[in-house]
Short mmCIF file of C-alpha atoms (C1' of nucleotides) in Angstrom, two decimals:
data_model
loop_
_atom_site.label_atom_id
_atom_site.label_comp_id
_atom_site.label_asym_id
_atom_site.label_seq_id
_atom_site.Cartn_x
_atom_site.Cartn_y
_atom_site.Cartn_z
CA MET V 80 0.00 0.00 0.00
CA ASP V 81 2.56 2.53 1.08
CA GLU V 82 5.85 2.88 -0.60
CA ALA V 83 7.84 -0.32 -0.31
CA THR V 84 9.90 -0.39 2.85
CA GLY V 85 10.21 -4.02 3.82
CA LEU V 86 8.39 -3.12 7.01
CA GLU V 87 4.82 -3.58 5.85
CA ALA V 88 4.16 -6.91 7.48
CA MET V 89 6.03 -6.30 10.70
CA LEU V 90 3.72 -6.06 13.65
CA CYS V 91 6.74 -5.38 15.80
CA PHE V 92 7.53 -2.24 13.85
CA GLU V 93 3.97 -1.00 14.21
CA LEU V 94 4.19 -1.55 17.95
CA TYR V 95 7.52 0.22 18.07
CA THR V 96 6.33 3.33 16.24
CA ALA V 97 2.86 3.42 17.80
CA SER V 98 4.37 3.21 21.27
CA ARG V 99 6.76 6.06 20.58
CA ALA V 100 4.00 8.17 19.01
CA MET V 101 1.81 7.57 22.03
CA THR V 102 4.46 8.54 24.56
CA GLY V 103 5.06 11.58 22.39
CA LEU V 104 1.44 12.48 23.00
CA TYR V 105 2.11 12.47 26.73
CA ARG V 106 5.30 14.47 26.40
CA PRO V 107 3.98 18.05 26.48
CA ALA V 108 1.98 17.49 29.68
CA LEU V 109 4.80 15.54 31.31
CA ASP V 110 7.40 18.11 30.29
CA ALA V 111 5.29 20.72 32.02
CA ALA V 112 5.29 18.53 35.13
CA GLY V 113 9.04 18.05 34.82
CA ILE V 114 8.96 14.26 34.47
CA THR V 115 9.40 11.66 31.74
CA TYR V 116 6.99 8.95 30.66
CA PRO V 117 8.80 6.09 32.45
CA GLN V 118 8.95 8.25 35.57
CA TYR V 119 5.22 8.89 35.19
CA VAL V 120 4.24 5.24 35.01
CA ALA V 121 6.47 4.49 37.99
CA LEU V 122 4.76 7.30 39.90
CA ARG V 123 1.33 5.94 39.01
CA VAL V 124 2.17 2.64 40.67
CA ILE V 125 3.58 4.47 43.68
CA TRP V 126 0.50 6.69 43.93
CA GLN V 127 -1.78 3.70 43.74
CA ARG V 128 0.01 1.51 46.26
CA GLY V 129 1.33 4.12 48.66
CA SER V 130 4.54 2.27 49.31
CA VAL V 131 6.20 -0.19 46.94
CA LYS V 132 9.28 -2.37 46.97
CA VAL V 133 11.61 -1.72 44.04
CA THR V 134 11.28 -5.37 43.06
CA ASP V 135 7.50 -5.15 42.90
CA LEU V 136 7.68 -1.92 40.95
CA GLY V 137 9.98 -3.63 38.51
CA ALA V 138 7.69 -6.63 38.17
CA THR V 139 4.74 -4.35 37.46
CA LEU V 140 6.57 -2.23 34.90
CA HIS V 141 8.67 -5.09 33.54
CA LEU V 142 11.82 -3.13 34.30
CA ASP V 143 14.92 -4.19 36.20
CA SER V 144 16.99 -2.37 38.78
CA GLY V 145 19.39 -1.16 36.11
CA THR V 146 16.58 1.02 34.82
CA LEU V 147 14.76 1.73 38.07
CA SER V 148 17.64 2.61 40.36
CA PRO V 149 18.72 5.73 38.48
CA LEU V 150 15.10 6.62 37.59
CA LEU V 151 14.07 6.56 41.26
CA LYS V 152 17.21 8.44 42.20
CA ARG V 153 16.17 11.24 39.84
CA LEU V 154 12.63 11.27 41.23
CA GLU V 155 14.13 11.45 44.70
CA GLY V 156 16.37 14.30 43.57
CA GLN V 157 13.23 16.19 42.54
CA ASN V 158 11.66 15.51 45.93
CA LEU V 159 8.84 13.52 44.35
CA VAL V 160 9.57 10.21 46.05
CA HIS V 161 11.28 8.98 49.16
CA ARG V 162 13.32 5.78 49.54
CA THR V 163 13.89 3.81 52.74
CA ARG V 164 15.54 0.49 53.46
CA GLY V 165 13.22 -2.16 54.85
CA GLU V 166 13.43 -2.60 58.59
CA ASP V 167 12.84 -6.34 58.60
CA ASP V 168 14.76 -7.07 55.40
CA LYS V 169 17.44 -4.49 54.85
CA ARG V 170 17.98 -5.59 51.25
CA THR V 171 14.65 -4.23 50.09
CA VAL V 172 14.04 -0.57 49.35
CA TRP V 173 10.57 0.89 49.83
CA VAL V 174 9.52 3.78 47.63
CA SER V 175 6.71 6.20 48.45
CA ALA V 176 5.57 9.60 47.22
CA THR V 177 6.51 12.78 49.06
CA PRO V 178 3.81 15.41 49.63
CA GLU V 179 5.17 17.16 46.56
CA GLY V 180 4.91 13.90 44.65
CA MET V 181 1.31 13.47 45.74
CA LEU V 182 0.43 16.90 44.41
CA LEU V 183 1.49 15.77 40.96
CA GLU V 184 -1.14 13.03 41.05
CA GLN V 185 -3.91 15.60 41.20
CA GLN V 186 -2.33 17.76 38.51
CA LEU V 187 -2.05 14.84 36.11
CA ALA V 188 -5.27 13.06 37.09
CA ASP V 189 -7.12 13.62 33.82
CA LEU V 190 -4.18 12.88 31.55
CA PRO V 191 -4.87 9.28 30.40
CA GLU V 192 -8.52 9.96 29.73
CA ARG V 193 -7.76 13.18 27.90
CA LEU V 194 -5.17 11.54 25.67
CA ALA V 195 -7.23 8.41 25.11
CA CYS V 196 -9.92 10.71 23.75
CA ALA V 197 -7.39 12.38 21.48
CA LEU V 198 -6.86 9.02 19.81
CA ASP V 199 -10.40 9.13 18.51
CA LEU V 200 -11.00 5.40 18.84
CA SER V 201 -14.41 3.93 19.51
CA VAL V 202 -14.85 2.20 22.85
CA GLU V 203 -14.92 -1.10 20.98
CA ASP V 204 -11.68 -0.42 19.13
CA PHE V 205 -10.03 0.81 22.30
CA THR V 206 -11.03 -2.31 24.17
CA THR V 207 -10.02 -4.60 21.32
CA LEU V 208 -6.64 -2.95 21.02
CA TYR V 209 -6.09 -3.01 24.75
CA HIS V 210 -6.76 -6.72 25.04
CA LEU V 211 -4.81 -7.71 21.96
CA LEU V 212 -1.81 -5.81 23.30
CA GLY V 213 -2.12 -7.66 26.58
CA ARG V 214 -2.19 -10.96 24.74
CA VAL V 215 0.85 -10.05 22.65
CA ARG V 216 2.81 -9.00 25.70
CA GLY V 217 1.84 -12.16 27.53
CA THR V 218 2.76 -14.46 24.68
CA ALA V 219 5.95 -12.60 23.83
CA THR V 220 7.07 -12.56 27.44
CA ALA V 221 6.36 -16.25 27.87
CA SER V 222 8.09 -17.28 24.65
CA ASN V 223 11.65 -18.44 24.88
CA LEU V 224 12.81 -19.10 21.34
CA MET S 18 -8.73 -7.58 37.35
CA ASP S 19 -5.06 -7.67 38.18
CA GLU S 20 -3.71 -6.24 41.35
CA ALA S 21 -4.33 -2.52 41.49
CA THR S 22 -1.56 -0.59 39.83
CA GLY S 23 -3.15 2.58 38.51
CA LEU S 24 -2.10 1.43 35.07
CA GLU S 25 -5.16 -0.64 34.16
CA ALA S 26 -6.78 1.86 31.85
CA MET S 27 -3.67 3.13 30.16
CA LEU S 28 -3.44 2.10 26.56
CA CYS S 29 -0.09 3.85 26.40
CA PHE S 30 1.33 1.55 29.04
CA GLU S 31 0.10 -1.51 27.18
CA LEU S 32 1.77 -0.23 24.03
CA TYR S 33 4.96 0.49 25.92
CA THR S 34 5.22 -2.97 27.47
CA ALA S 35 3.96 -4.88 24.43
CA SER S 36 6.50 -3.13 22.23
CA ARG S 37 9.36 -3.98 24.55
CA ALA S 38 8.18 -7.58 24.91
CA MET S 39 8.01 -7.90 21.12
CA THR S 40 11.48 -6.52 20.50
CA GLY S 41 12.63 -8.88 23.25
CA LEU S 42 11.29 -11.69 21.09
CA TYR S 43 13.56 -10.54 18.26
CA ARG S 44 16.57 -10.17 20.53
CA PRO S 45 18.03 -13.70 20.49
CA ALA S 46 18.07 -13.89 16.71
CA LEU S 47 19.40 -10.34 16.36
CA ASP S 48 22.04 -10.88 19.01
CA ALA S 49 23.24 -13.87 17.01
CA ALA S 50 23.45 -11.60 13.97
CA GLY S 51 25.29 -8.98 15.99
CA ILE S 52 22.72 -6.20 15.51
CA THR S 53 20.01 -4.48 17.54
CA TYR S 54 16.33 -4.08 16.72
CA PRO S 55 16.58 -0.46 15.57
CA GLN S 56 19.56 -1.41 13.43
CA TYR S 57 17.50 -4.28 12.01
CA VAL S 58 14.56 -2.12 10.97
CA ALA S 59 16.95 0.39 9.42
CA LEU S 60 18.61 -2.44 7.50
CA ARG S 61 15.23 -3.69 6.27
CA VAL S 62 14.56 -0.34 4.65
CA ILE S 63 18.05 -0.28 3.17
CA TRP S 64 17.68 -3.84 1.84
CA GLN S 65 14.34 -3.01 0.30
CA ARG S 66 15.33 0.25 -1.35
CA GLY S 67 18.95 -0.47 -2.23
CA SER S 68 20.09 3.05 -1.53
CA VAL S 69 18.40 5.50 0.82
CA LYS S 70 18.95 9.06 1.88
CA VAL S 71 19.30 9.46 5.64
CA THR S 72 16.35 11.84 5.60
CA ASP S 73 14.11 9.31 3.89
CA LEU S 74 15.23 6.60 6.26
CA GLY S 75 14.35 8.87 9.15
CA ALA S 76 10.93 9.66 7.71
CA THR S 77 10.20 5.96 7.29
CA LEU S 78 11.33 4.99 10.77
CA HIS S 79 10.15 8.22 12.41
CA LEU S 80 13.66 8.81 13.73
CA ASP S 81 15.83 11.89 13.50
CA SER S 82 19.50 12.29 12.72
CA GLY S 83 20.34 12.33 16.41
CA THR S 84 19.35 8.69 16.50
CA LEU S 85 20.30 7.64 12.99
CA SER S 86 23.75 9.19 12.66
CA PRO S 87 25.37 7.12 15.39
CA LEU S 88 23.29 4.04 14.50
CA LEU S 89 24.47 4.14 10.88
CA LYS S 90 28.00 4.83 12.03
CA ARG S 91 27.91 1.61 14.03
CA LEU S 92 26.49 -0.34 11.09
CA GLU S 93 29.25 1.11 8.95
CA GLY S 94 31.79 0.12 11.60
CA GLN S 95 30.53 -3.47 11.25
CA ASN S 96 30.88 -3.27 7.47
CA LEU S 97 27.16 -3.81 7.01
CA VAL S 98 26.40 -0.50 5.28
CA HIS S 99 28.24 2.08 3.27
CA ARG S 100 27.69 5.85 3.33
CA THR S 101 28.44 8.30 0.54
CA ARG S 102 27.76 11.99 0.11
CA GLY S 103 25.44 12.86 -2.76
CA GLU S 104 27.23 14.07 -5.90
CA ASP S 105 24.59 16.55 -6.94
CA ASP S 106 23.68 17.70 -3.43
CA LYS S 107 26.60 17.28 -1.07
CA ARG S 108 24.40 17.77 1.97
CA THR S 109 22.64 14.43 1.53
CA VAL S 110 24.14 11.11 2.58
CA TRP S 111 23.17 7.92 0.76
CA VAL S 112 23.20 4.67 2.66
CA SER S 113 23.41 1.23 1.05
CA ALA S 114 24.20 -2.29 2.17
CA THR S 115 27.65 -3.78 1.71
CA PRO S 116 27.93 -7.36 0.40
CA GLU S 117 28.29 -8.43 4.00
CA GLY S 118 25.17 -6.46 4.86
CA MET S 119 23.26 -8.16 2.05
CA LEU S 120 24.18 -11.57 3.41
CA LEU S 121 22.38 -10.71 6.61
CA GLU S 122 19.15 -10.22 4.68
CA GLN S 123 19.14 -13.87 3.68
CA GLN S 124 20.05 -15.05 7.14
CA LEU S 125 17.22 -13.11 8.74
CA ALA S 126 14.67 -13.56 5.96
CA ASP S 127 12.22 -15.73 7.87
CA LEU S 128 12.42 -13.80 11.12
CA PRO S 129 9.22 -11.69 11.05
CA GLU S 130 7.06 -14.57 9.91
CA ARG S 131 8.59 -16.93 12.45
CA LEU S 132 8.04 -14.51 15.32
CA ALA S 133 4.57 -13.49 14.16
CA CYS S 134 3.66 -17.17 14.37
CA ALA S 135 5.09 -17.34 17.88
CA LEU S 136 2.51 -14.77 18.91
CA ASP S 137 -0.23 -17.27 18.24
CA LEU S 138 -2.72 -14.70 16.95
CA SER S 139 -5.37 -15.55 14.40
CA VAL S 140 -5.01 -13.86 11.04
CA GLU S 141 -8.02 -11.73 11.94
CA ASP S 142 -6.57 -10.61 15.26
CA PHE S 143 -3.21 -9.93 13.66
CA THR S 144 -4.80 -7.79 10.97
CA THR S 145 -7.02 -5.96 13.44
CA LEU S 146 -4.11 -5.22 15.72
CA TYR S 147 -1.93 -4.13 12.84
CA HIS S 148 -4.47 -1.64 11.54
CA LEU S 149 -5.45 -0.28 14.94
CA LEU S 150 -1.79 0.37 15.68
CA GLY S 151 -1.47 2.22 12.41
CA ARG S 152 -4.47 4.36 13.28
CA VAL S 153 -3.09 5.12 16.74
CA ARG S 154 0.28 6.11 15.36
CA GLY S 155 -1.35 8.28 12.72
CA THR S 156 -3.63 10.06 15.14
CA ALA S 157 -0.98 10.45 17.81
CA THR S 158 1.54 11.80 15.34
CA ALA S 159 -0.94 14.26 13.89
CA SER S 160 -2.14 15.48 17.29
CA ASN S 161 -0.58 18.60 18.67
CA LEU S 162 -2.04 19.15 22.12
"C1'" DC E 141 26.72 -21.91 64.54
"C1'" DA E 142 29.24 -21.87 59.91
"C1'" DC E 143 28.82 -21.64 55.23
"C1'" DA E 144 26.94 -22.09 50.62
"C1'" DA E 145 23.21 -20.58 47.81
"C1'" DT E 146 19.88 -17.16 47.02
"C1'" DT E 147 17.91 -12.62 46.76
"C1'" DA E 148 17.66 -7.23 46.50
"C1'" DA E 149 19.68 -3.22 44.78
"C1'" DA E 150 23.14 -0.78 42.84
"C1'" DT E 151 26.70 -0.16 39.38
"C1'" DT E 152 28.87 -0.33 34.80
"C1'" DG E 153 28.75 -0.29 29.95
"C1'" DT E 154 26.44 -0.14 25.32
"C1'" DG E 155 23.01 1.55 22.49
"C1'" DC E 156 18.56 3.95 21.45
"C1'" DA E 157 15.22 8.33 21.72
"C1'" DC E 158 14.90 12.92 21.51
"C1'" DA E 159 15.77 17.89 22.23
"C1'" DA E 160 18.87 21.55 21.25
"C1'" DC E 161 22.43 23.30 18.82
"C1'" DC E 162 25.97 23.58 15.09
"C1'" DT E 163 27.96 23.51 10.44
"C1'" DA E 164 28.04 23.09 5.69
"C1'" DA E 165 25.65 23.33 1.45
"C1'" DC E 166 22.06 24.86 -1.42
"C1'" DG E 167 18.79 28.26 -3.70
"C1'" DG E 168 16.70 32.38 -4.51
"C1'" DT E 169 16.68 37.47 -4.67
"C1'" DG E 170 18.59 42.01 -5.06
"C1'" DC H 214 28.17 38.07 -7.18
"C1'" DA H 215 26.65 38.74 -2.16
"C1'" DC H 216 23.39 37.79 1.19
"C1'" DC H 217 19.63 35.39 3.56
"C1'" DG H 218 16.68 31.81 4.65
"C1'" DT H 219 16.31 26.87 4.29
"C1'" DT H 220 17.73 22.12 4.34
"C1'" DA H 221 20.81 17.89 5.46
"C1'" DG H 222 23.52 15.76 8.74
"C1'" DG H 223 26.18 15.70 12.64
"C1'" DT H 224 27.14 16.66 17.68
"C1'" DT H 225 26.06 17.11 22.55
"C1'" DG H 226 23.55 16.12 26.60
"C1'" DT H 227 19.90 13.69 29.30
"C1'" DG H 228 17.38 9.79 30.27
"C1'" DC H 229 15.67 5.04 29.35
"C1'" DA H 230 16.47 -0.32 28.29
"C1'" DC H 231 18.96 -4.10 29.22
"C1'" DA H 232 22.92 -7.27 30.03
"C1'" DA H 233 26.48 -8.33 33.22
"C1'" DT H 234 28.77 -7.73 37.38
"C1'" DT H 235 29.09 -6.42 42.31
"C1'" DT H 236 27.84 -5.99 47.17
"C1'" DA H 237 25.25 -6.77 51.02
"C1'" DA H 238 21.69 -9.16 53.43
"C1'" DT H 239 19.11 -13.27 54.09
"C1'" DT H 240 17.93 -18.17 54.12
"C1'" DG H 241 18.66 -22.97 54.24
"C1'" DT H 242 21.40 -26.93 55.47
"C1'" DG H 243 24.90 -29.60 57.62
#
DNA sequence: CACAATTAAATTGTGCACAACCTAACGGTG
DNA sequence: CACCGTTAGGTTGTGCACAATTTAATTGTG
C-alpha cells in the first residue's frame, strides 16, 4: 500500500512506532510537570500503592533495577519520592511519594482519559486494542525461542 | 482484574510494554546476527530500497538524525552499510548495504514470519491489531495538544 | 553456629530516543 | 556576485532499556 519499505508486514515495527507516538502524545503534559513517561508510570504505581518495593515496581513495569535505580534516584532528587531500606529485610528498598509527589497526582489526574480521547478510537476499538496488546505481551514474554 | 496498579486503563502503558516484549522476542536472533532491533529495521529499509537518503530513512522509521547518525555509524563500523555523500547535493548522505550487509538479509529472511507465528494470533486478530496500531500512530503523530 | 546458595539493589557499559544546537551546502533574490 | 533563509547531517547532553557484574543481606542446610 505505502511505498515499499520491507516493514509492511512487521507487527513489531507497528508496535515500536505506535508506542513512541503515544508517549510523544504524553510528552507536552509531562514536560510541564518536569517528568518523563517512564517516571510517570512508575509514579502511578507508587500513587496507587502508597509504598512499593523496588522489586514489585519492577515486576509491574517489567523493568529491572538497572533502569529503576537511576530513575528513582532522579525522582528522589526532585523531591517527588522517598526511599527507605526495609526494617525487617534491609535488602529491600521501599519507595513512596513525598507530599510534593502526591500533588502531581492531582495535577495529572485527567491525563490518560484526555489523551485516550485524542486518539479518537471507539470504545470497541479501544477495548479490542487493549486486550490484543495484553495478549501479545503475555505471549511474547512467555516465549523463549 | 489484576492487582491494582493505577495502570489498568492506560493504553499507552500496554503499548509500551507490548512493544518492549516484542522486541525482546527478536533479541536472540538479532544478538546472534550482531545487531540491535533499531539497526535491524533500518537495515530492512536499506535492503528493500537499495540506496536511501538518511532523511528518507528517518521519515520511514520516524527517527531523527540524532538517533540515525550514530546508528548508521555503528552499522558502517561493522561493514554492514556504506555511506556516501550525494554528488549533486553534497548535503545528503546515501546509505546502502555492503555485500556483507546483504548476506544478513538472507540469514534473517524468515524472522518476522517466524516470530509473528510465535505470537499465536489468528489472522483476523493480527490484521485488526496491525491496523489499529497504524491508526493510533497516525492520530498520535498528527495530534498537537 | 558456619557456610553455601539465594535474593535485593546498585553499578557499569552499550546503544537507542529525543531535544537543542551547530555547520556546511544549497537556492533564490537584489 | 553577495546575502539570507532553508535544508541535510552531525554533535552534545539527558534519560531510558537491558545485560552483566558487584555488594550486602538473608535463608537454608549440615
